[in-house]
Short mmCIF file of C-alpha atoms and ligand atoms in Angstrom, two decimals:
data_model
loop_
_atom_site.label_atom_id
_atom_site.label_comp_id
_atom_site.label_asym_id
_atom_site.label_seq_id
_atom_site.Cartn_x
_atom_site.Cartn_y
_atom_site.Cartn_z
CA UNK A 723 1.40 -27.82 -2.53
CA UNK A 724 1.52 -30.38 0.27
CA UNK A 725 4.81 -29.20 1.73
CA UNK A 726 4.24 -25.45 1.72
CA UNK A 727 5.92 -23.88 4.75
CA UNK A 728 4.19 -21.28 6.95
CA UNK A 729 5.77 -18.39 8.83
CA UNK A 730 3.53 -16.53 11.27
CA UNK A 731 4.55 -13.04 12.26
CA UNK A 732 3.04 -11.75 15.49
CA UNK A 733 3.75 -8.56 17.40
CA UNK A 734 3.95 -7.46 20.99
CA UNK A 735 4.72 -4.56 23.36
CA UNK A 736 3.46 -1.86 20.97
CA UNK A 737 1.66 -1.54 17.69
CA UNK A 738 3.24 -0.07 14.56
CA UNK A 739 6.60 -1.78 15.07
CA UNK A 740 6.74 -2.75 11.43
CA UNK A 741 5.55 -6.36 11.19
CA UNK A 742 4.69 -5.63 7.56
CA UNK A 743 8.22 -4.50 6.75
CA UNK A 744 9.82 -7.44 8.58
CA UNK A 745 7.49 -9.83 6.75
CA UNK A 746 8.22 -8.18 3.41
CA UNK A 747 11.98 -8.20 4.10
CA UNK A 748 12.03 -11.88 4.98
CA UNK A 749 9.94 -12.62 1.89
CA UNK A 750 12.41 -10.63 -0.23
CA UNK A 751 15.36 -12.61 1.15
CA UNK A 752 13.65 -15.95 0.57
CA UNK A 753 12.59 -14.87 -2.92
CA UNK A 754 16.20 -13.92 -3.68
CA UNK A 755 17.15 -17.51 -2.79
CA UNK A 756 14.71 -18.78 -5.41
CA UNK A 757 11.75 -19.64 -3.20
CA UNK A 758 8.23 -18.82 -4.33
CA UNK A 759 6.92 -16.70 -1.49
CA UNK A 760 3.83 -14.70 -0.69
CA UNK A 761 2.66 -12.68 2.29
CA UNK A 762 -0.78 -12.50 3.79
CA UNK A 763 -2.20 -10.03 6.29
CA UNK A 764 -4.87 -11.05 8.78
CA UNK A 765 -6.62 -8.01 10.25
CA UNK A 766 -8.54 -8.47 13.48
CA UNK A 767 -11.23 -5.82 12.90
CA UNK A 768 -14.86 -6.40 11.97
CA UNK A 769 -14.98 -4.43 8.71
CA UNK A 770 -15.23 -6.97 5.89
CA UNK A 771 -12.45 -5.07 4.15
CA UNK A 772 -10.72 -1.71 4.72
CA UNK A 773 -12.52 -0.15 1.74
CA UNK A 774 -15.07 1.52 3.99
CA UNK A 775 -12.45 2.93 6.39
CA UNK A 776 -11.55 6.59 6.50
CA UNK A 777 -7.79 6.91 5.77
CA UNK A 778 -7.40 8.62 9.16
CA UNK A 779 -8.19 5.22 10.73
CA UNK A 780 -5.73 2.87 9.01
CA UNK A 781 -4.03 4.89 6.28
CA UNK A 782 -4.50 4.30 2.59
CA UNK A 783 -6.66 1.56 1.15
CA UNK A 784 -4.51 -0.49 -1.21
CA UNK A 785 -6.16 -2.03 -4.27
CA UNK A 786 -5.01 -5.29 -5.84
CA UNK A 787 -5.22 -6.23 -9.52
CA UNK A 788 -8.22 -8.44 -8.84
CA UNK A 789 -10.06 -5.49 -7.31
CA UNK A 790 -9.72 -6.23 -3.59
CA UNK A 791 -9.65 -3.23 -1.26
CA UNK A 792 -6.94 -4.15 1.21
CA UNK A 793 -4.62 -3.09 4.01
CA UNK A 794 -1.72 -0.83 3.07
CA UNK A 795 0.77 -3.50 4.14
CA UNK A 796 -0.03 -5.30 0.88
CA UNK A 797 1.51 -2.30 -0.84
CA UNK A 798 4.77 -3.00 0.98
CA UNK A 799 4.57 -6.64 -0.02
CA UNK A 800 4.24 -5.74 -3.69
CA UNK A 801 6.88 -3.00 -3.56
CA UNK A 802 9.37 -5.42 -2.01
CA UNK A 803 8.51 -8.58 -3.95
CA UNK A 804 7.44 -7.19 -7.31
CA UNK A 805 4.72 -9.86 -7.40
CA UNK A 806 1.01 -8.98 -7.44
CA UNK A 807 -1.13 -9.82 -4.43
CA UNK A 808 -4.84 -10.65 -4.48
CA UNK A 809 -7.97 -10.81 -2.35
CA UNK A 810 -6.60 -13.95 -0.69
CA UNK A 811 -3.68 -11.95 0.72
CA UNK A 812 -5.83 -9.90 3.10
CA UNK A 813 -8.47 -11.34 5.38
CA UNK A 814 -10.30 -9.55 8.18
CA UNK A 815 -12.30 -10.85 11.11
CA UNK A 816 -15.35 -9.37 9.38
CA UNK A 817 -14.77 -11.56 6.33
CA UNK A 818 -14.11 -14.67 8.46
CA UNK A 819 -17.35 -14.20 10.39
CA UNK A 820 -19.28 -13.35 7.22
CA UNK A 821 -18.10 -16.60 5.60
CA UNK A 822 -18.95 -18.68 8.68
CA UNK A 823 -22.37 -17.08 9.11
CA UNK A 824 -23.15 -17.55 5.40
CA UNK A 825 -22.25 -21.23 5.76
CA UNK A 826 -24.45 -21.50 8.84
CA UNK A 827 -27.40 -19.94 6.96
CA UNK A 828 -26.81 -22.34 4.07
CA UNK A 829 -27.07 -25.20 6.50
CA UNK A 830 -23.47 -26.39 6.22
CA UNK A 831 -23.28 -26.98 9.99
CA UNK A 832 -26.85 -28.23 10.33
CA UNK A 833 -27.55 -29.45 13.85
CA UNK A 834 -24.28 -28.16 15.27
CA UNK A 835 -23.64 -25.25 17.63
CA UNK A 836 -21.45 -22.82 15.69
CA UNK A 837 -18.58 -21.59 17.87
CA UNK A 838 -15.38 -19.56 17.77
CA UNK A 839 -13.45 -22.80 18.25
CA UNK A 840 -13.55 -24.74 15.98
CA UNK A 841 -15.63 -22.90 13.38
CA UNK A 842 -14.00 -19.46 13.35
CA UNK A 843 -10.52 -20.91 13.86
CA UNK A 844 -11.13 -23.45 11.09
CA UNK A 845 -12.16 -20.66 8.73
CA UNK A 846 -8.99 -18.74 9.66
CA UNK A 847 -6.88 -21.85 9.03
CA UNK A 848 -8.63 -22.47 5.72
CA UNK A 849 -7.78 -18.93 4.60
CA UNK A 850 -4.16 -19.29 5.67
CA UNK A 851 -3.73 -22.59 3.84
CA UNK A 852 -5.61 -21.46 0.73
CA UNK A 853 -2.64 -19.51 -0.62
CA UNK A 854 -0.27 -22.43 -0.23
CA UNK A 855 -2.56 -25.01 -1.79
CA UNK A 856 -4.15 -22.92 -4.55
CA UNK A 857 -1.15 -20.92 -5.70
CA UNK A 858 1.58 -23.43 -4.88
CA UNK A 859 3.82 -21.19 -2.86
CA UNK A 860 6.89 -22.65 -1.16
CA UNK A 861 6.52 -20.30 1.79
CA UNK A 862 3.48 -18.35 2.96
CA UNK A 863 4.26 -15.59 5.45
CA UNK A 864 1.19 -14.64 7.47
CA UNK A 865 1.24 -11.39 9.39
CA UNK A 866 -1.24 -11.24 12.25
CA UNK A 867 -2.43 -7.66 12.73
CA UNK A 868 -2.67 -6.13 16.21
CA UNK A 869 -0.70 -6.99 19.31
CA UNK A 870 -0.57 -10.23 21.29
CA UNK A 871 -2.89 -10.01 24.29
CA UNK A 872 -5.60 -8.10 22.41
CA UNK A 873 -9.04 -9.67 22.74
CA UNK A 874 -9.54 -9.27 19.00
CA UNK A 875 -6.52 -11.29 17.96
CA UNK A 876 -7.17 -14.31 20.22
CA UNK A 877 -8.80 -16.53 17.54
CA UNK A 878 -5.88 -15.84 15.19
CA UNK A 879 -3.26 -16.82 17.78
CA UNK A 880 -5.33 -19.91 18.55
CA UNK A 881 -5.32 -20.77 14.83
CA UNK A 882 -1.52 -20.32 14.81
CA UNK A 883 -1.24 -22.63 17.84
CA UNK A 884 -3.29 -25.31 16.11
CA UNK A 885 -1.40 -24.98 12.82
CA UNK A 886 1.98 -25.17 14.54
CA UNK A 887 0.82 -28.35 16.21
CA UNK A 888 -0.51 -29.84 12.96
CA UNK A 889 2.37 -28.81 10.72
CA UNK A 890 5.35 -29.41 13.04
CA UNK A 891 8.56 -28.09 11.52
CA UNK A 892 6.65 -26.74 8.51
CA UNK A 893 5.44 -23.79 10.59
CA UNK A 894 7.38 -21.23 12.60
CA UNK A 895 6.49 -18.11 14.54
CA UNK A 896 8.44 -14.87 14.49
CA UNK A 897 7.49 -12.53 17.30
CA UNK A 898 8.35 -8.87 16.87
CA UNK A 899 8.74 -6.73 19.96
CA UNK A 900 10.29 -3.47 21.11
CA UNK A 901 13.32 -3.03 23.34
CA UNK A 902 12.95 0.53 24.60
CA UNK A 903 15.98 2.67 25.42
CA UNK A 904 15.72 4.69 28.61
CA UNK A 905 17.80 7.77 28.00
CA UNK A 906 17.80 8.81 31.68
CA UNK A 907 19.55 5.62 32.79
CA UNK A 908 21.19 4.88 29.45
CA UNK A 909 19.71 1.37 29.40
CA UNK A 910 17.96 -0.91 26.95
CA UNK A 911 15.06 -2.69 28.60
CA UNK A 912 14.08 -6.28 27.79
CA UNK A 913 11.28 -6.72 30.32
CA UNK A 914 8.47 -5.70 27.94
CA UNK A 915 9.71 -8.39 25.52
CA UNK A 916 9.73 -11.01 28.26
CA UNK A 917 6.17 -10.09 29.21
CA UNK A 918 5.03 -10.12 25.64
CA UNK A 919 6.47 -13.59 25.07
CA UNK A 920 4.72 -14.70 28.28
CA UNK A 921 1.43 -13.42 26.84
CA UNK A 922 2.08 -15.43 23.69
CA UNK A 923 2.96 -18.52 25.73
CA UNK A 924 -0.26 -18.15 27.71
CA UNK A 925 -2.07 -18.43 24.42
CA UNK A 926 -0.12 -21.60 23.66
CA UNK A 927 2.45 -20.37 21.15
CA UNK A 928 6.19 -20.66 21.67
CA UNK A 929 7.97 -18.18 19.39
CA UNK A 930 10.80 -19.65 17.30
CA UNK A 931 12.50 -16.38 16.45
CA UNK A 932 12.36 -13.01 18.19
CA UNK A 933 12.93 -9.82 16.25
CA UNK A 934 13.60 -6.90 18.54
CA UNK A 935 13.03 -3.36 17.36
CA UNK A 936 15.62 -1.09 18.89
CA UNK A 937 17.20 2.30 18.42
CA UNK A 938 20.62 1.12 19.75
CA UNK A 939 22.69 -1.97 18.95
CA UNK A 940 21.85 -4.90 21.20
CA UNK A 941 24.95 -6.30 22.87
CA UNK A 942 25.37 -10.13 22.98
CA UNK A 943 24.54 -10.26 26.69
CA UNK A 944 21.14 -8.64 26.07
CA UNK A 945 20.40 -11.17 23.35
CA UNK A 946 21.48 -13.99 25.66
CA UNK A 947 19.22 -12.70 28.41
CA UNK A 948 16.21 -12.53 26.10
CA UNK A 949 17.03 -16.01 24.78
CA UNK A 950 17.20 -17.41 28.31
CA UNK A 951 13.90 -15.93 29.42
CA UNK A 952 12.02 -16.72 26.24
CA UNK A 953 13.14 -20.31 25.45
CA UNK A 954 14.87 -19.53 22.16
CA UNK A 955 18.51 -19.97 21.13
CA UNK A 956 20.48 -16.71 21.12
CA UNK A 957 21.04 -16.88 17.33
CA UNK A 958 17.29 -16.62 17.02
CA UNK A 959 17.21 -13.29 18.84
CA UNK A 960 17.54 -10.78 16.06
CA UNK A 961 17.78 -7.05 16.26
CA UNK A 962 15.95 -4.72 13.92
CA UNK A 963 17.65 -1.40 14.40
CA UNK A 964 16.06 1.87 13.26
CA UNK A 965 17.15 2.77 9.73
CA UNK A 966 16.58 5.82 7.55
CA UNK A 967 14.70 3.93 4.83
CA UNK A 968 12.43 0.90 5.05
CA UNK A 969 14.24 -0.45 1.99
CA UNK A 970 17.37 -1.04 4.10
CA UNK A 971 15.57 -3.55 6.29
CA UNK A 972 16.09 -6.60 4.01
CA UNK A 973 19.83 -5.92 3.98
CA UNK A 974 19.88 -5.55 7.76
CA UNK A 975 17.87 -8.75 8.18
CA UNK A 976 20.29 -10.57 5.88
CA UNK A 977 23.21 -9.35 8.01
CA UNK A 978 21.39 -10.69 11.07
CA UNK A 979 20.84 -14.04 9.33
CA UNK A 980 17.04 -13.99 9.67
CA UNK A 981 16.45 -15.86 6.42
CA UNK A 982 19.04 -18.56 7.25
CA UNK A 983 17.56 -19.21 10.68
CA UNK A 984 14.05 -19.42 9.27
CA UNK A 985 15.14 -21.83 6.52
CA UNK A 986 16.96 -24.01 9.05
CA UNK A 987 13.92 -24.13 11.29
CA UNK A 988 11.66 -24.93 8.34
CA UNK A 989 14.10 -27.68 7.31
CA UNK A 990 14.65 -26.11 3.88
CA UNK A 991 18.08 -25.94 2.20
CA UNK A 992 20.00 -22.75 2.99
CA UNK A 993 22.59 -22.72 0.17
CA UNK A 994 24.36 -19.53 -0.86
CA UNK A 995 23.68 -16.07 0.45
CA UNK A 996 22.08 -14.02 -2.34
CA UNK A 997 23.87 -10.84 -3.38
CA UNK A 998 20.78 -8.62 -3.68
CA UNK A 999 22.63 -6.69 -6.38
CA UNK A 1000 19.75 -4.71 -7.87
CA UNK A 1001 18.31 -3.98 -4.46
CA UNK A 1002 21.64 -2.67 -3.18
CA UNK A 1003 22.20 -0.56 -6.27
CA UNK A 1004 18.78 1.05 -5.62
CA UNK A 1005 19.90 1.75 -2.04
CA UNK A 1006 23.17 3.27 -3.30
CA UNK A 1007 21.24 5.61 -5.56
CA UNK A 1008 18.83 6.44 -2.75
CA UNK A 1009 21.60 7.39 -0.36
CA UNK A 1010 23.92 9.10 -2.81
CA UNK A 1011 21.47 11.37 -4.64
CA UNK A 1012 22.42 14.97 -3.90
CA UNK A 1013 20.00 17.03 -5.97
CA UNK A 1014 16.49 17.52 -4.69
CA UNK A 1015 13.22 17.57 -6.58
CA UNK A 1016 10.38 19.21 -4.68
CA UNK A 1017 6.89 17.86 -5.20
CA UNK A 1018 3.75 19.37 -3.67
CA UNK A 1019 1.26 16.64 -2.76
CA UNK A 1020 -2.09 18.38 -2.43
CA UNK A 1021 -4.72 16.46 -0.51
CA UNK A 1022 -6.96 16.52 2.52
CA UNK A 1023 -5.40 13.72 4.59
CA UNK A 1024 -1.96 15.28 4.81
CA UNK A 1025 -1.74 15.15 8.62
CA UNK A 1026 -1.17 11.43 8.22
CA UNK A 1027 1.66 10.19 6.00
CA UNK A 1028 0.11 6.74 5.67
CA UNK A 1029 -2.94 8.12 3.85
CA UNK A 1030 -0.80 8.63 0.73
CA UNK A 1031 1.69 5.81 1.38
CA UNK A 1032 1.84 4.36 -2.14
CA UNK A 1033 2.07 7.78 -3.79
CA UNK A 1034 4.96 8.83 -1.55
CA UNK A 1035 6.78 5.53 -2.14
CA UNK A 1036 6.21 5.78 -5.91
CA UNK A 1037 7.70 9.30 -5.83
CA UNK A 1038 10.72 7.99 -3.90
CA UNK A 1039 11.25 5.17 -6.42
CA UNK A 1040 11.01 7.50 -9.42
CA UNK A 1041 13.19 10.24 -7.92
CA UNK A 1042 15.84 7.69 -6.95
CA UNK A 1043 16.05 6.28 -10.48
CA UNK A 1044 16.27 9.88 -11.74
CA UNK A 1045 19.23 10.41 -9.35
CA UNK A 1046 17.36 12.84 -7.13
CA UNK A 1047 16.06 12.92 -3.60
CA UNK A 1048 12.40 13.79 -3.44
CA UNK A 1049 11.18 16.36 -0.98
CA UNK A 1050 7.44 15.71 -0.73
CA UNK A 1051 5.63 18.71 0.69
CA UNK A 1052 2.24 17.69 1.99
CA UNK A 1053 -0.19 20.52 1.35
CA UNK A 1054 -3.56 20.62 3.07
CA UNK A 1055 -5.96 21.58 0.28
CA UNK A 1056 -8.46 22.98 2.79
CA UNK A 1057 -6.03 25.81 3.60
CA UNK A 1058 -5.50 26.93 0.00
CA UNK A 1059 -7.12 30.20 -1.11
CA UNK A 1060 -6.70 32.38 -4.20
CA UNK A 1061 -4.72 34.77 -1.97
CA UNK A 1062 -2.17 32.26 -0.66
CA UNK A 1063 -1.95 29.78 -3.55
CA UNK A 1064 1.01 31.37 -5.35
CA UNK A 1065 3.07 31.71 -2.17
CA UNK A 1066 2.21 28.24 -0.92
CA UNK A 1067 3.16 26.54 -4.17
CA UNK A 1068 6.23 28.64 -4.90
CA UNK A 1069 9.43 26.73 -5.40
CA UNK A 1070 7.75 23.41 -6.20
CA UNK A 1071 9.06 21.51 -9.21
CA UNK A 1072 5.89 19.50 -9.64
CA UNK A 1073 2.35 19.42 -8.27
CA UNK A 1074 0.40 16.23 -7.60
CA UNK A 1075 -3.28 16.41 -6.73
CA UNK A 1076 -4.25 13.35 -4.74
CA UNK A 1077 -7.15 10.91 -4.97
CA UNK A 1078 -10.02 11.39 -2.56
CA UNK A 1079 -13.71 11.41 -1.83
CA UNK A 1080 -16.17 14.18 -0.92
CA UNK A 1081 -15.97 17.92 -1.12
CA UNK A 1082 -13.80 18.76 1.89
CA UNK A 1083 -10.75 20.58 0.52
CA UNK A 1084 -11.98 20.31 -3.07
CA UNK A 1085 -11.86 24.08 -3.80
CA UNK A 1086 -8.19 24.14 -2.79
CA UNK A 1087 -7.47 21.28 -5.19
CA UNK A 1088 -9.07 23.27 -8.01
CA UNK A 1089 -6.80 26.21 -7.18
CA UNK A 1090 -3.72 23.97 -7.19
CA UNK A 1091 -4.62 22.59 -10.63
CA UNK A 1092 -5.21 26.08 -12.00
CA UNK A 1093 -1.85 27.24 -10.63
CA UNK A 1094 -0.01 24.32 -12.22
CA UNK A 1095 -1.82 24.76 -15.54
CA UNK A 1096 -1.34 28.52 -15.81
CA UNK A 1097 2.28 28.51 -14.63
CA UNK A 1098 3.48 25.56 -16.70
CA UNK A 1099 4.41 23.54 -13.63
CA UNK A 1100 4.48 19.75 -14.23
CA UNK A 1101 1.21 18.35 -12.94
CA UNK A 1102 -0.07 14.89 -12.14
CA UNK A 1103 -3.68 14.37 -11.08
CA UNK A 1104 -4.63 10.94 -9.78
CA UNK A 1105 -8.26 9.77 -9.73
CA UNK A 1106 -10.06 12.65 -7.97
CA UNK A 1107 -6.98 14.69 -8.95
CA UNK A 1108 -7.71 13.92 -12.62
CA UNK A 1109 -11.39 14.72 -12.14
CA UNK A 1110 -10.38 18.03 -10.52
CA UNK A 1111 -8.24 18.86 -13.55
CA UNK A 1112 -11.24 18.22 -15.81
CA UNK A 1113 -13.52 20.41 -13.69
CA UNK A 1114 -10.94 23.22 -13.49
CA UNK A 1115 -10.56 23.18 -17.27
CA UNK A 1116 -14.35 23.20 -17.73
CA UNK A 1117 -14.77 26.20 -15.46
CA UNK A 1118 -11.76 28.33 -16.41
CA UNK A 1119 -11.11 27.45 -20.06
CA UNK A 1120 -14.47 26.26 -21.40
CA UNK A 1121 -16.22 28.81 -19.14
CA UNK A 1122 -18.84 26.29 -18.01
CA UNK A 1123 -20.11 28.10 -14.96
CA UNK A 1124 -20.02 25.96 -11.80
CA UNK A 1125 -19.11 22.85 -13.80
CA UNK A 1126 -18.62 20.01 -11.36
CA UNK A 1127 -18.67 16.33 -10.55
CA UNK A 1128 -22.06 14.99 -9.54
CA UNK A 1129 -20.24 13.77 -6.42
CA UNK A 1130 -19.69 17.37 -5.30
CA UNK A 1131 -22.82 19.04 -6.69
CA UNK A 1132 -25.84 17.02 -7.58
CA UNK A 1133 -27.54 19.89 -9.37
CA UNK A 1134 -24.69 21.22 -11.51
CA UNK A 1135 -25.68 22.35 -15.02
CA UNK A 1136 -22.37 20.94 -16.35
CA UNK A 1137 -21.78 17.46 -14.89
CA UNK A 1138 -18.43 16.96 -16.61
CA UNK A 1139 -17.75 14.11 -14.15
CA UNK A 1140 -20.75 11.86 -13.65
CA UNK A 1141 -21.93 8.49 -12.37
CA UNK A 1142 -22.15 5.74 -14.99
CA UNK A 1143 -25.46 3.92 -15.49
CA UNK A 1144 -24.21 0.77 -13.77
CA UNK A 1145 -23.38 2.75 -10.60
CA UNK A 1146 -26.71 4.56 -10.35
CA UNK A 1147 -28.70 1.88 -8.52
CA UNK A 1148 -25.95 0.81 -6.16
CA UNK A 1149 -26.72 1.54 -2.51
CA UNK A 1150 -24.12 -0.55 -0.63
CA UNK A 1151 -20.82 1.20 -0.03
CA UNK A 1152 -18.49 -1.80 0.44
CA UNK A 1153 -16.76 -3.24 -2.64
CA UNK A 1154 -19.06 -1.53 -5.15
CA UNK A 1155 -16.77 0.96 -6.92
CA UNK A 1156 -14.99 0.38 -10.25
CA UNK A 1157 -12.20 -1.67 -8.69
CA UNK A 1158 -9.11 -3.46 -9.92
CA UNK A 1159 -7.20 -3.57 -13.19
CA UNK A 1160 -8.72 -2.39 -16.48
CA UNK A 1161 -7.21 -2.11 -19.97
CA UNK A 1162 -6.47 1.28 -21.45
CA UNK A 1163 -5.46 2.15 -25.00
CA UNK A 1164 -3.06 5.07 -25.34
CA UNK A 1165 -2.96 7.72 -28.02
CA UNK A 1166 0.41 7.33 -29.79
CA UNK A 1167 1.15 11.05 -29.67
CA UNK A 1168 0.62 11.34 -25.93
CA UNK A 1169 3.08 11.95 -23.13
CA UNK A 1170 2.10 8.73 -21.40
CA UNK A 1171 2.51 6.64 -24.53
CA UNK A 1172 6.11 7.92 -24.60
CA UNK A 1173 6.45 7.22 -20.88
CA UNK A 1174 5.14 3.65 -21.05
CA UNK A 1175 6.75 2.88 -24.40
CA UNK A 1176 3.65 0.89 -25.35
CA UNK A 1177 0.08 1.49 -26.53
CA UNK A 1178 -1.90 -0.85 -24.31
CA UNK A 1179 -1.64 -0.68 -20.57
CA UNK A 1180 -3.52 -2.14 -17.65
CA UNK A 1181 -3.92 -0.15 -14.44
CA UNK A 1182 -5.85 -0.38 -11.19
CA UNK A 1183 -8.95 1.66 -10.42
CA UNK A 1184 -10.95 2.69 -7.37
CA UNK A 1185 -13.71 5.19 -8.05
CA UNK A 1186 -17.38 5.59 -8.82
CA UNK A 1187 -17.42 8.67 -11.04
CA UNK A 1188 -16.12 9.03 -14.62
CA UNK A 1189 -15.39 11.62 -17.27
CA UNK A 1190 -18.70 12.45 -18.98
CA UNK A 1191 -18.18 11.67 -22.67
CA UNK A 1192 -20.97 14.06 -23.71
CA UNK A 1193 -18.43 16.84 -23.23
CA UNK A 1194 -15.46 15.09 -24.84
CA UNK A 1195 -15.46 16.95 -28.16
CA UNK A 1196 -15.72 20.35 -26.44
CA UNK A 1197 -12.75 19.53 -24.21
CA UNK A 1198 -10.66 18.27 -27.13
CA UNK A 1199 -11.46 21.33 -29.23
CA UNK A 1200 -10.34 23.59 -26.37
CA UNK A 1201 -7.05 21.72 -25.87
CA UNK A 1202 -7.61 19.04 -23.22
CA UNK A 1203 -7.15 15.67 -24.94
CA UNK A 1204 -8.38 12.27 -23.85
CA UNK A 1205 -5.19 10.30 -24.47
CA UNK A 1206 -6.13 7.02 -22.84
CA UNK A 1207 -9.42 5.23 -23.42
CA UNK A 1208 -10.83 2.02 -22.02
CA UNK A 1209 -11.21 -0.12 -25.18
CA UNK A 1210 -14.26 -1.99 -23.86
CA UNK A 1211 -16.35 0.87 -22.48
CA UNK A 1212 -14.99 4.01 -24.15
CA UNK A 1213 -14.40 5.58 -20.73
CA UNK A 1214 -11.72 8.28 -20.57
CA UNK A 1215 -8.83 7.07 -18.43
CA UNK A 1216 -6.23 9.79 -19.15
CA UNK A 1217 -6.40 13.49 -19.99
CA UNK A 1218 -3.43 15.60 -21.10
CA UNK A 1219 -2.76 19.18 -22.16
CA UNK A 1220 -0.39 18.90 -25.15
CA UNK A 1221 0.38 22.63 -24.95
CA UNK A 1222 1.65 22.38 -21.38
CA UNK A 1223 5.17 21.07 -20.56
CA UNK A 1224 3.70 18.11 -18.64
CA UNK A 1225 0.08 18.07 -17.51
CA UNK A 1226 -1.44 14.62 -17.04
CA UNK A 1227 -4.54 13.37 -15.24
CA UNK A 1228 -5.09 9.65 -14.75
CA UNK A 1229 -8.38 8.13 -13.63
CA UNK A 1230 -6.45 5.06 -12.43
CA UNK A 1231 -3.93 4.65 -9.61
CA UNK A 1232 -0.40 4.15 -10.96
CA UNK A 1233 1.00 4.41 -7.42
CA UNK A 1234 -0.25 0.93 -6.54
CA UNK A 1235 2.07 -0.73 -9.01
CA UNK A 1236 5.35 1.10 -8.50
CA UNK A 1237 7.95 -1.20 -6.96
CA UNK A 1238 11.55 -0.82 -5.80
CA UNK A 1239 12.93 -2.70 -8.79
CA UNK A 1240 10.30 -1.46 -11.24
CA UNK A 1241 9.52 2.23 -10.76
CA UNK A 1242 6.28 3.26 -12.44
CA UNK A 1243 6.51 4.94 -15.89
CA UNK A 1244 3.95 7.64 -14.98
CA UNK A 1245 5.94 8.68 -11.90
CA UNK A 1246 9.24 8.37 -13.79
CA UNK A 1247 7.96 10.75 -16.48
CA UNK A 1248 6.40 13.14 -13.94
CA UNK A 1249 9.62 13.38 -11.92
CA UNK A 1250 11.70 13.75 -15.09
CA UNK A 1251 9.46 16.62 -16.16
CA UNK A 1252 9.66 18.17 -12.70
CA UNK A 1253 13.46 18.05 -12.91
CA UNK A 1254 13.74 19.29 -16.48
CA UNK A 1255 10.80 21.57 -17.06
CA UNK A 1256 10.74 23.59 -13.88
CA UNK A 1257 9.93 27.16 -14.73
CA UNK A 1258 10.60 30.01 -12.35
CA UNK A 1259 7.58 29.55 -10.15
CA UNK A 1260 7.89 32.93 -8.48
CA UNK A 1261 5.43 35.37 -9.95
N1 LIG B 1484 -14.36 10.31 -5.44
C1 LIG B 1484 -14.03 10.02 -6.80
C2 LIG B 1484 -14.87 8.90 -7.36
O1 LIG B 1484 -15.45 8.13 -6.64
C3 LIG B 1484 -12.55 9.70 -6.93
C4 LIG B 1484 -12.10 8.51 -6.14
C5 LIG B 1484 -10.61 8.44 -5.93
O2 LIG B 1484 -9.92 9.45 -6.04
N2 LIG B 1484 -10.10 7.27 -5.60
O3 LIG B 1484 -14.97 8.73 -8.55
#
């Protein structure tokens, strides 16, 4: 669309200030006014995508419907906007360079010296504009990862400078900084913000709006001071005060008038302030829930909340709509033993075994599944968690000695989870798993068919290994049913134990598609079961 508007969100002073949440909040507010909005994340690292990153590095890898392995901020975008993102919404320096170098090898620049400016910056600009032109968005919000002043982000800021010049009032920059509070002197300090804006100015970009993260309210004189030093009007100095839930940020940003200022600067009509009714009623439920449902999240990356971001958010959505607060207890599977398992899992209303790769902490996951199965505790296994449930059942019910996934034990006599033929010759690690959305047909009698209220679903995947159908009839005869099947390949996507109050394993990742206004049916049913079916877990 020729008149797509562009909002660039940069950050300064410190990392992790929440550019993703500010971007998603602004997008939400513009969407509520009827604009067609999307958000894009530009990541300044050299990995082609975050799929090859250990979750300890950047948190969870978020998967889009079209099978892109992306930054976890895209999860926020979808949770806030309720609109799917795609490969085009996340671009890394690695991908930019790969594209430019491929073009160079093809001869596209024949005779020319290929340089950061203009070739890399042109490729960045092409990727920014692609969303607007191809998908006809009214507003594209582009979040630049990293912090202004970093060597890595220089080409991105240069691309922003060029685009602001080319697009005039169709492009604005929001710069997010931190105003620290010094408890000893009882003062809020604006100097880091001034310096950060200077760094941005040195790179040729004048911010249009400043969003200041703060733990205390910013008095008008502080805003005026920042405005004076940073060449912005004081209405355009906006505070983003710490809140108890990220889902309050859109409401706070609306109170601060962020969306109005941006629309004015982009020369778009402002019209009436949207009520955000559904959003606010979610927040009311979130804040007013009194009863607590306790869920044990068993995984190996529990030291870092971000590793299971989408799962935790999906649990919050589902608990809120079930009028409960969720208390997610992160349980390090490496520490679980047959001696401590009962004590560690006591008092939990539901047990979720997380996705993952490799054998670290795998034995503990098996113990957690066995505990949930034998004690009738509602259980949800996601991806590796589902595979663990299959292996546990093979070992302890079918008595297949040392049954395993080929991922964990190459020589197992009972490979109940195995690599499919089309994965066997793959050697590259990046982008080669079963990725993205696949159809699944549900068994009408199953718990998930009741939860979804439909027979055909489509969910996102990210794994290499699959249930081995050679064992399917033995599993079904012993009581573990395959209740969801891929109609094209016959692959097992869901297993359930009909004799258990609620025991479900899903090969796909329902957490990626739970949003604030559309909690996911699998999590809704799991939480409902955890609330209603909780047995006395003390033994
Ligand atoms: N490691 C398993 C596989 O590749 C599961 C992956 C996951 O849990 N995302 O199949």
